[in-house]
Amino acid sequence: MRNGWRVAVVMPAFNEEAQIESAIQSVPSWVDSLVVVDDGSTDMTYQQAKSVLPEFGKIVRTTGLGVGGAISRGYEVVISQLDSDNENTDDWAAVVMAGDGQMDPQDIDNLLTPLTRVPFVKGDRFSHHEGLGEMPKNRRFGSWVLGKLTS
């Protein structure tokens, strides 16, 4: 629990064997649920993730959903866990952290704070230049446009 919220992290991953362990290990200890969605990786992503998955974590395998589909599948798993436990969902927040470790886990607090006033918060990579990593310029532009349209 953090700032009055129970937190579920959804982590989509595809061929992230080099980064998935550190991405999972960077998830803060106050997170209540972690769902890693391996979307058909052909490398050792699944095995690496499974080897470091915390007790409160779950790994799901899918194939060819893409990052958006993997995120949606992760949300479905979180919701089904809450439903099966008869949990009140009013104090739960779901956060997406990519399996490549590009998100600073400390930024989760920045996403939780506005949830007391609005039902949805979206972060972006443009607030921190290091968050852009090696993203190609055409994808940077597309991501920027999409961010503007959804903000």
mmCIF file with all atom_site columns, C-alpha atoms in Angstrom:
data_model
loop_
_atom_site.group_PDB
_atom_site.id
_atom_site.type_symbol
_atom_site.label_atom_id
_atom_site.label_alt_id
_atom_site.label_comp_id
_atom_site.label_asym_id
_atom_site.label_entity_id
_atom_site.label_seq_id
_atom_site.pdbx_PDB_ins_code
_atom_site.Cartn_x
_atom_site.Cartn_y
_atom_site.Cartn_z
_atom_site.occupancy
_atom_site.B_iso_or_equiv
_atom_site.pdbx_formal_charge
_atom_site.auth_seq_id
_atom_site.auth_comp_id
_atom_site.auth_asym_id
_atom_site.auth_atom_id
_atom_site.pdbx_PDB_model_num
ATOM 1   C CA . MET A 1 1   ? 0.000   0.000   0.000   1.00 0.00 ? 1   MET A CA 1
ATOM 2   C CA . ARG A 1 2   ? 1.218   3.471   -0.868  1.00 0.00 ? 2   ARG A CA 1
ATOM 3   C CA . ASN A 1 3   ? -0.430  6.839   -0.135  1.00 0.00 ? 3   ASN A CA 1
ATOM 4   C CA . GLY A 1 4   ? -3.738  5.102   0.587   1.00 0.00 ? 4   GLY A CA 1
ATOM 5   C CA . TRP A 1 5   ? -3.615  2.997   -2.594  1.00 0.00 ? 5   TRP A CA 1
ATOM 6   C CA . ARG A 1 6   ? -3.043  -0.692  -3.029  1.00 0.00 ? 6   ARG A CA 1
ATOM 7   C CA . VAL A 1 7   ? -0.922  -0.935  -6.156  1.00 0.00 ? 7   VAL A CA 1
ATOM 8   C CA . ALA A 1 8   ? -0.826  -3.506  -8.945  1.00 0.00 ? 8   ALA A CA 1
ATOM 9   C CA . VAL A 1 9   ? 1.973   -3.308  -11.507 1.00 0.00 ? 9   VAL A CA 1
ATOM 10  C CA . VAL A 1 10  ? 1.408   -4.699  -15.004 1.00 0.00 ? 10  VAL A CA 1
ATOM 11  C CA . MET A 1 11  ? 4.689   -5.373  -16.808 1.00 0.00 ? 11  MET A CA 1
ATOM 12  C CA . PRO A 1 12  ? 4.478   -6.226  -20.526 1.00 0.00 ? 12  PRO A CA 1
ATOM 13  C CA . ALA A 1 13  ? 7.586   -7.916  -21.898 1.00 0.00 ? 13  ALA A CA 1
ATOM 14  C CA . PHE A 1 14  ? 8.809   -9.188  -25.249 1.00 0.00 ? 14  PHE A CA 1
ATOM 15  C CA . ASN A 1 15  ? 12.363  -10.503 -25.687 1.00 0.00 ? 15  ASN A CA 1
ATOM 16  C CA . GLU A 1 16  ? 13.645  -8.652  -22.625 1.00 0.00 ? 16  GLU A CA 1
ATOM 17  C CA . GLU A 1 17  ? 15.938  -11.341 -21.193 1.00 0.00 ? 17  GLU A CA 1
ATOM 18  C CA . ALA A 1 18  ? 18.714  -8.793  -20.623 1.00 0.00 ? 18  ALA A CA 1
ATOM 19  C CA . GLN A 1 19  ? 16.488  -6.341  -18.714 1.00 0.00 ? 19  GLN A CA 1
ATOM 20  C CA . ILE A 1 20  ? 13.568  -8.265  -17.181 1.00 0.00 ? 20  ILE A CA 1
ATOM 21  C CA . GLU A 1 21  ? 15.342  -9.334  -13.978 1.00 0.00 ? 21  GLU A CA 1
ATOM 22  C CA . SER A 1 22  ? 16.368  -5.798  -13.055 1.00 0.00 ? 22  SER A CA 1
ATOM 23  C CA . ALA A 1 23  ? 12.953  -4.443  -14.098 1.00 0.00 ? 23  ALA A CA 1
ATOM 24  C CA . ILE A 1 24  ? 11.193  -6.903  -11.773 1.00 0.00 ? 24  ILE A CA 1
ATOM 25  C CA . GLN A 1 25  ? 13.684  -6.334  -8.960  1.00 0.00 ? 25  GLN A CA 1
ATOM 26  C CA . SER A 1 26  ? 13.127  -2.572  -9.251  1.00 0.00 ? 26  SER A CA 1
ATOM 27  C CA . VAL A 1 27  ? 9.430   -2.934  -8.368  1.00 0.00 ? 27  VAL A CA 1
ATOM 28  C CA . PRO A 1 28  ? 9.044   -1.291  -4.934  1.00 0.00 ? 28  PRO A CA 1
ATOM 29  C CA . SER A 1 29  ? 8.403   -3.572  -1.963  1.00 0.00 ? 29  SER A CA 1
ATOM 30  C CA . TRP A 1 30  ? 5.157   -1.719  -1.152  1.00 0.00 ? 30  TRP A CA 1
ATOM 31  C CA . VAL A 1 31  ? 3.558   -2.914  -4.425  1.00 0.00 ? 31  VAL A CA 1
ATOM 32  C CA . ASP A 1 32  ? 0.758   -5.386  -3.668  1.00 0.00 ? 32  ASP A CA 1
ATOM 33  C CA . SER A 1 33  ? 0.542   -7.269  -6.973  1.00 0.00 ? 33  SER A CA 1
ATOM 34  C CA . LEU A 1 34  ? 2.800   -7.729  -10.006 1.00 0.00 ? 34  LEU A CA 1
ATOM 35  C CA . VAL A 1 35  ? 1.646   -9.269  -13.279 1.00 0.00 ? 35  VAL A CA 1
ATOM 36  C CA . VAL A 1 36  ? 4.353   -9.868  -15.889 1.00 0.00 ? 36  VAL A CA 1
ATOM 37  C CA . VAL A 1 37  ? 2.914   -10.551 -19.354 1.00 0.00 ? 37  VAL A CA 1
ATOM 38  C CA . ASP A 1 38  ? 5.408   -12.309 -21.638 1.00 0.00 ? 38  ASP A CA 1
ATOM 39  C CA . ASP A 1 39  ? 3.973   -11.793 -25.118 1.00 0.00 ? 39  ASP A CA 1
ATOM 40  C CA . GLY A 1 40  ? 5.594   -14.648 -27.018 1.00 0.00 ? 40  GLY A CA 1
ATOM 41  C CA . SER A 1 41  ? 9.246   -13.967 -26.307 1.00 0.00 ? 41  SER A CA 1
ATOM 42  C CA . THR A 1 42  ? 11.646  -16.194 -28.226 1.00 0.00 ? 42  THR A CA 1
ATOM 43  C CA . ASP A 1 43  ? 14.516  -15.651 -25.799 1.00 0.00 ? 43  ASP A CA 1
ATOM 44  C CA . MET A 1 44  ? 14.793  -16.466 -22.082 1.00 0.00 ? 44  MET A CA 1
ATOM 45  C CA . THR A 1 45  ? 12.485  -13.665 -20.876 1.00 0.00 ? 45  THR A CA 1
ATOM 46  C CA . TYR A 1 46  ? 9.950   -16.045 -19.310 1.00 0.00 ? 46  TYR A CA 1
ATOM 47  C CA . GLN A 1 47  ? 12.591  -18.100 -17.484 1.00 0.00 ? 47  GLN A CA 1
ATOM 48  C CA . GLN A 1 48  ? 14.468  -15.002 -16.276 1.00 0.00 ? 48  GLN A CA 1
ATOM 49  C CA . ALA A 1 49  ? 11.234  -13.405 -15.043 1.00 0.00 ? 49  ALA A CA 1
ATOM 50  C CA . LYS A 1 50  ? 10.115  -16.581 -13.292 1.00 0.00 ? 50  LYS A CA 1
ATOM 51  C CA . SER A 1 51  ? 13.457  -16.889 -11.502 1.00 0.00 ? 51  SER A CA 1
ATOM 52  C CA . VAL A 1 52  ? 13.092  -13.511 -9.745  1.00 0.00 ? 52  VAL A CA 1
ATOM 53  C CA . LEU A 1 53  ? 9.308   -13.169 -9.500  1.00 0.00 ? 53  LEU A CA 1
ATOM 54  C CA . PRO A 1 54  ? 8.340   -12.087 -5.974  1.00 0.00 ? 54  PRO A CA 1
ATOM 55  C CA . GLU A 1 55  ? 5.744   -13.929 -3.913  1.00 0.00 ? 55  GLU A CA 1
ATOM 56  C CA . PHE A 1 56  ? 3.091   -11.352 -4.849  1.00 0.00 ? 56  PHE A CA 1
ATOM 57  C CA . GLY A 1 57  ? 3.867   -11.793 -8.559  1.00 0.00 ? 57  GLY A CA 1
ATOM 58  C CA . LYS A 1 58  ? 2.370   -13.761 -11.388 1.00 0.00 ? 58  LYS A CA 1
ATOM 59  C CA . ILE A 1 59  ? 3.625   -14.374 -14.931 1.00 0.00 ? 59  ILE A CA 1
ATOM 60  C CA . VAL A 1 60  ? 1.282   -14.868 -17.865 1.00 0.00 ? 60  VAL A CA 1
ATOM 61  C CA . ARG A 1 61  ? 2.232   -16.053 -21.346 1.00 0.00 ? 61  ARG A CA 1
ATOM 62  C CA . THR A 1 62  ? 0.490   -14.683 -24.426 1.00 0.00 ? 62  THR A CA 1
ATOM 63  C CA . THR A 1 63  ? 1.405   -14.656 -28.102 1.00 0.00 ? 63  THR A CA 1
ATOM 64  C CA . GLY A 1 64  ? 1.323   -11.797 -30.577 1.00 0.00 ? 64  GLY A CA 1
ATOM 65  C CA . LEU A 1 65  ? -0.909  -9.381  -28.674 1.00 0.00 ? 65  LEU A CA 1
ATOM 66  C CA . GLY A 1 66  ? 1.528   -6.487  -28.968 1.00 0.00 ? 66  GLY A CA 1
ATOM 67  C CA . VAL A 1 67  ? 2.309   -4.138  -26.107 1.00 0.00 ? 67  VAL A CA 1
ATOM 68  C CA . GLY A 1 68  ? -1.239  -2.749  -25.882 1.00 0.00 ? 68  GLY A CA 1
ATOM 69  C CA . GLY A 1 69  ? -2.774  -6.217  -25.885 1.00 0.00 ? 69  GLY A CA 1
ATOM 70  C CA . ALA A 1 70  ? -0.275  -7.430  -23.294 1.00 0.00 ? 70  ALA A CA 1
ATOM 71  C CA . ILE A 1 71  ? -1.166  -4.492  -21.040 1.00 0.00 ? 71  ILE A CA 1
ATOM 72  C CA . SER A 1 72  ? -4.890  -5.222  -21.472 1.00 0.00 ? 72  SER A CA 1
ATOM 73  C CA . ARG A 1 73  ? -4.276  -8.879  -20.619 1.00 0.00 ? 73  ARG A CA 1
ATOM 74  C CA . GLY A 1 74  ? -2.370  -7.800  -17.515 1.00 0.00 ? 74  GLY A CA 1
ATOM 75  C CA . TYR A 1 75  ? -5.300  -5.626  -16.422 1.00 0.00 ? 75  TYR A CA 1
ATOM 76  C CA . GLU A 1 76  ? -7.644  -8.596  -16.962 1.00 0.00 ? 76  GLU A CA 1
ATOM 77  C CA . VAL A 1 77  ? -5.468  -10.759 -14.702 1.00 0.00 ? 77  VAL A CA 1
ATOM 78  C CA . VAL A 1 78  ? -5.388  -8.083  -11.982 1.00 0.00 ? 78  VAL A CA 1
ATOM 79  C CA . ILE A 1 79  ? -9.173  -7.645  -12.137 1.00 0.00 ? 79  ILE A CA 1
ATOM 80  C CA . SER A 1 80  ? -9.809  -11.399 -12.063 1.00 0.00 ? 80  SER A CA 1
ATOM 81  C CA . GLN A 1 81  ? -7.533  -11.738 -9.011  1.00 0.00 ? 81  GLN A CA 1
ATOM 82  C CA . LEU A 1 82  ? -9.471  -9.002  -7.225  1.00 0.00 ? 82  LEU A CA 1
ATOM 83  C CA . ASP A 1 83  ? -12.808 -10.542 -8.227  1.00 0.00 ? 83  ASP A CA 1
ATOM 84  C CA . SER A 1 84  ? -11.789 -14.021 -7.057  1.00 0.00 ? 84  SER A CA 1
ATOM 85  C CA . ASP A 1 85  ? -10.648 -12.594 -3.713  1.00 0.00 ? 85  ASP A CA 1
ATOM 86  C CA . ASN A 1 86  ? -13.867 -10.531 -3.402  1.00 0.00 ? 86  ASN A CA 1
ATOM 87  C CA . GLU A 1 87  ? -11.689 -7.447  -3.017  1.00 0.00 ? 87  GLU A CA 1
ATOM 88  C CA . ASN A 1 88  ? -13.117 -3.950  -2.860  1.00 0.00 ? 88  ASN A CA 1
ATOM 89  C CA . THR A 1 89  ? -11.464 -2.284  -5.852  1.00 0.00 ? 89  THR A CA 1
ATOM 90  C CA . ASP A 1 90  ? -12.011 1.331   -4.740  1.00 0.00 ? 90  ASP A CA 1
ATOM 91  C CA . ASP A 1 91  ? -8.525  1.655   -3.267  1.00 0.00 ? 91  ASP A CA 1
ATOM 92  C CA . TRP A 1 92  ? -6.614  -0.190  -6.025  1.00 0.00 ? 92  TRP A CA 1
ATOM 93  C CA . ALA A 1 93  ? -4.503  1.477   -8.704  1.00 0.00 ? 93  ALA A CA 1
ATOM 94  C CA . ALA A 1 94  ? -2.909  -0.301  -11.673 1.00 0.00 ? 94  ALA A CA 1
ATOM 95  C CA . VAL A 1 95  ? 0.389   0.998   -13.036 1.00 0.00 ? 95  VAL A CA 1
ATOM 96  C CA . VAL A 1 96  ? 2.248   -0.091  -16.174 1.00 0.00 ? 96  VAL A CA 1
ATOM 97  C CA . MET A 1 97  ? 6.021   -0.570  -16.007 1.00 0.00 ? 97  MET A CA 1
ATOM 98  C CA . ALA A 1 98  ? 7.689   -1.799  -19.190 1.00 0.00 ? 98  ALA A CA 1
ATOM 99  C CA . GLY A 1 99  ? 9.768   -4.967  -18.966 1.00 0.00 ? 99  GLY A CA 1
ATOM 100 C CA . ASP A 1 100 ? 12.752  -3.131  -20.423 1.00 0.00 ? 100 ASP A CA 1
ATOM 101 C CA . GLY A 1 101 ? 13.194  -1.149  -17.206 1.00 0.00 ? 101 GLY A CA 1
ATOM 102 C CA . GLN A 1 102 ? 12.747  2.285   -18.798 1.00 0.00 ? 102 GLN A CA 1
ATOM 103 C CA . MET A 1 103 ? 10.425  3.550   -16.062 1.00 0.00 ? 103 MET A CA 1
ATOM 104 C CA . ASP A 1 104 ? 11.853  4.849   -12.819 1.00 0.00 ? 104 ASP A CA 1
ATOM 105 C CA . PRO A 1 105 ? 9.831   3.085   -10.094 1.00 0.00 ? 105 PRO A CA 1
ATOM 106 C CA . GLN A 1 106 ? 10.014  6.256   -8.008  1.00 0.00 ? 106 GLN A CA 1
ATOM 107 C CA . ASP A 1 107 ? 7.690   7.852   -10.579 1.00 0.00 ? 107 ASP A CA 1
ATOM 108 C CA . ILE A 1 108 ? 4.840   5.635   -9.371  1.00 0.00 ? 108 ILE A CA 1
ATOM 109 C CA . ASP A 1 109 ? 4.254   8.126   -6.552  1.00 0.00 ? 109 ASP A CA 1
ATOM 110 C CA . ASN A 1 110 ? 3.785   10.870  -9.162  1.00 0.00 ? 110 ASN A CA 1
ATOM 111 C CA . LEU A 1 111 ? 1.059   8.766   -10.783 1.00 0.00 ? 111 LEU A CA 1
ATOM 112 C CA . LEU A 1 112 ? -0.752  7.923   -7.539  1.00 0.00 ? 112 LEU A CA 1
ATOM 113 C CA . THR A 1 113 ? -1.028  11.449  -6.145  1.00 0.00 ? 113 THR A CA 1
ATOM 114 C CA . PRO A 1 114 ? -3.513  12.820  -8.737  1.00 0.00 ? 114 PRO A CA 1
ATOM 115 C CA . LEU A 1 115 ? -5.753  9.734   -8.412  1.00 0.00 ? 115 LEU A CA 1
ATOM 116 C CA . THR A 1 116 ? -7.461  11.359  -5.435  1.00 0.00 ? 116 THR A CA 1
ATOM 117 C CA . ARG A 1 117 ? -8.901  13.926  -7.898  1.00 0.00 ? 117 ARG A CA 1
ATOM 118 C CA . VAL A 1 118 ? -9.197  12.093  -11.239 1.00 0.00 ? 118 VAL A CA 1
ATOM 119 C CA . PRO A 1 119 ? -9.865  8.447   -12.226 1.00 0.00 ? 119 PRO A CA 1
ATOM 120 C CA . PHE A 1 120 ? -7.013  8.072   -14.751 1.00 0.00 ? 120 PHE A CA 1
ATOM 121 C CA . VAL A 1 121 ? -3.417  9.297   -14.893 1.00 0.00 ? 121 VAL A CA 1
ATOM 122 C CA . LYS A 1 122 ? -0.977  8.795   -17.782 1.00 0.00 ? 122 LYS A CA 1
ATOM 123 C CA . GLY A 1 123 ? 2.755   9.307   -17.530 1.00 0.00 ? 123 GLY A CA 1
ATOM 124 C CA . ASP A 1 124 ? 5.058   10.066  -20.424 1.00 0.00 ? 124 ASP A CA 1
ATOM 125 C CA . ARG A 1 125 ? 8.679   9.522   -21.374 1.00 0.00 ? 125 ARG A CA 1
ATOM 126 C CA . PHE A 1 126 ? 9.181   13.120  -22.436 1.00 0.00 ? 126 PHE A CA 1
ATOM 127 C CA . SER A 1 127 ? 9.338   14.486  -18.896 1.00 0.00 ? 127 SER A CA 1
ATOM 128 C CA . HIS A 1 128 ? 12.729  12.799  -18.486 1.00 0.00 ? 128 HIS A CA 1
ATOM 129 C CA . HIS A 1 129 ? 15.036  12.753  -21.506 1.00 0.00 ? 129 HIS A CA 1
ATOM 130 C CA . GLU A 1 130 ? 16.777  9.623   -20.255 1.00 0.00 ? 130 GLU A CA 1
ATOM 131 C CA . GLY A 1 131 ? 13.392  7.877   -20.466 1.00 0.00 ? 131 GLY A CA 1
ATOM 132 C CA . LEU A 1 132 ? 13.562  8.114   -24.248 1.00 0.00 ? 132 LEU A CA 1
ATOM 133 C CA . GLY A 1 133 ? 16.577  5.829   -24.388 1.00 0.00 ? 133 GLY A CA 1
ATOM 134 C CA . GLU A 1 134 ? 17.362  4.648   -27.892 1.00 0.00 ? 134 GLU A CA 1
ATOM 135 C CA . MET A 1 135 ? 13.855  5.272   -29.221 1.00 0.00 ? 135 MET A CA 1
ATOM 136 C CA . PRO A 1 136 ? 14.025  6.077   -32.966 1.00 0.00 ? 136 PRO A CA 1
ATOM 137 C CA . LYS A 1 137 ? 13.037  9.640   -33.917 1.00 0.00 ? 137 LYS A CA 1
ATOM 138 C CA . ASN A 1 138 ? 9.937   8.543   -35.851 1.00 0.00 ? 138 ASN A CA 1
ATOM 139 C CA . ARG A 1 139 ? 8.676   6.639   -32.788 1.00 0.00 ? 139 ARG A CA 1
ATOM 140 C CA . ARG A 1 140 ? 9.488   9.588   -30.535 1.00 0.00 ? 140 ARG A CA 1
ATOM 141 C CA . PHE A 1 141 ? 7.343   11.808  -32.735 1.00 0.00 ? 141 PHE A CA 1
ATOM 142 C CA . GLY A 1 142 ? 4.497   9.283   -32.844 1.00 0.00 ? 142 GLY A CA 1
ATOM 143 C CA . SER A 1 143 ? 4.644   8.812   -29.090 1.00 0.00 ? 143 SER A CA 1
ATOM 144 C CA . TRP A 1 144 ? 4.611   12.580  -28.564 1.00 0.00 ? 144 TRP A CA 1
ATOM 145 C CA . VAL A 1 145 ? 1.568   13.021  -30.837 1.00 0.00 ? 145 VAL A CA 1
ATOM 146 C CA . LEU A 1 146 ? -0.291  10.163  -29.142 1.00 0.00 ? 146 LEU A CA 1
ATOM 147 C CA . GLY A 1 147 ? 0.556   11.623  -25.746 1.00 0.00 ? 147 GLY A CA 1
ATOM 148 C CA . LYS A 1 148 ? -0.832  15.014  -26.753 1.00 0.00 ? 148 LYS A CA 1
ATOM 149 C CA . LEU A 1 149 ? -4.023  13.435  -28.058 1.00 0.00 ? 149 LEU A CA 1
ATOM 150 C CA . THR A 1 150 ? -4.608  11.502  -24.841 1.00 0.00 ? 150 THR A CA 1
ATOM 151 C CA . SER A 1 151 ? -3.593  14.207  -22.358 1.00 0.00 ? 151 SER A CA 1
#
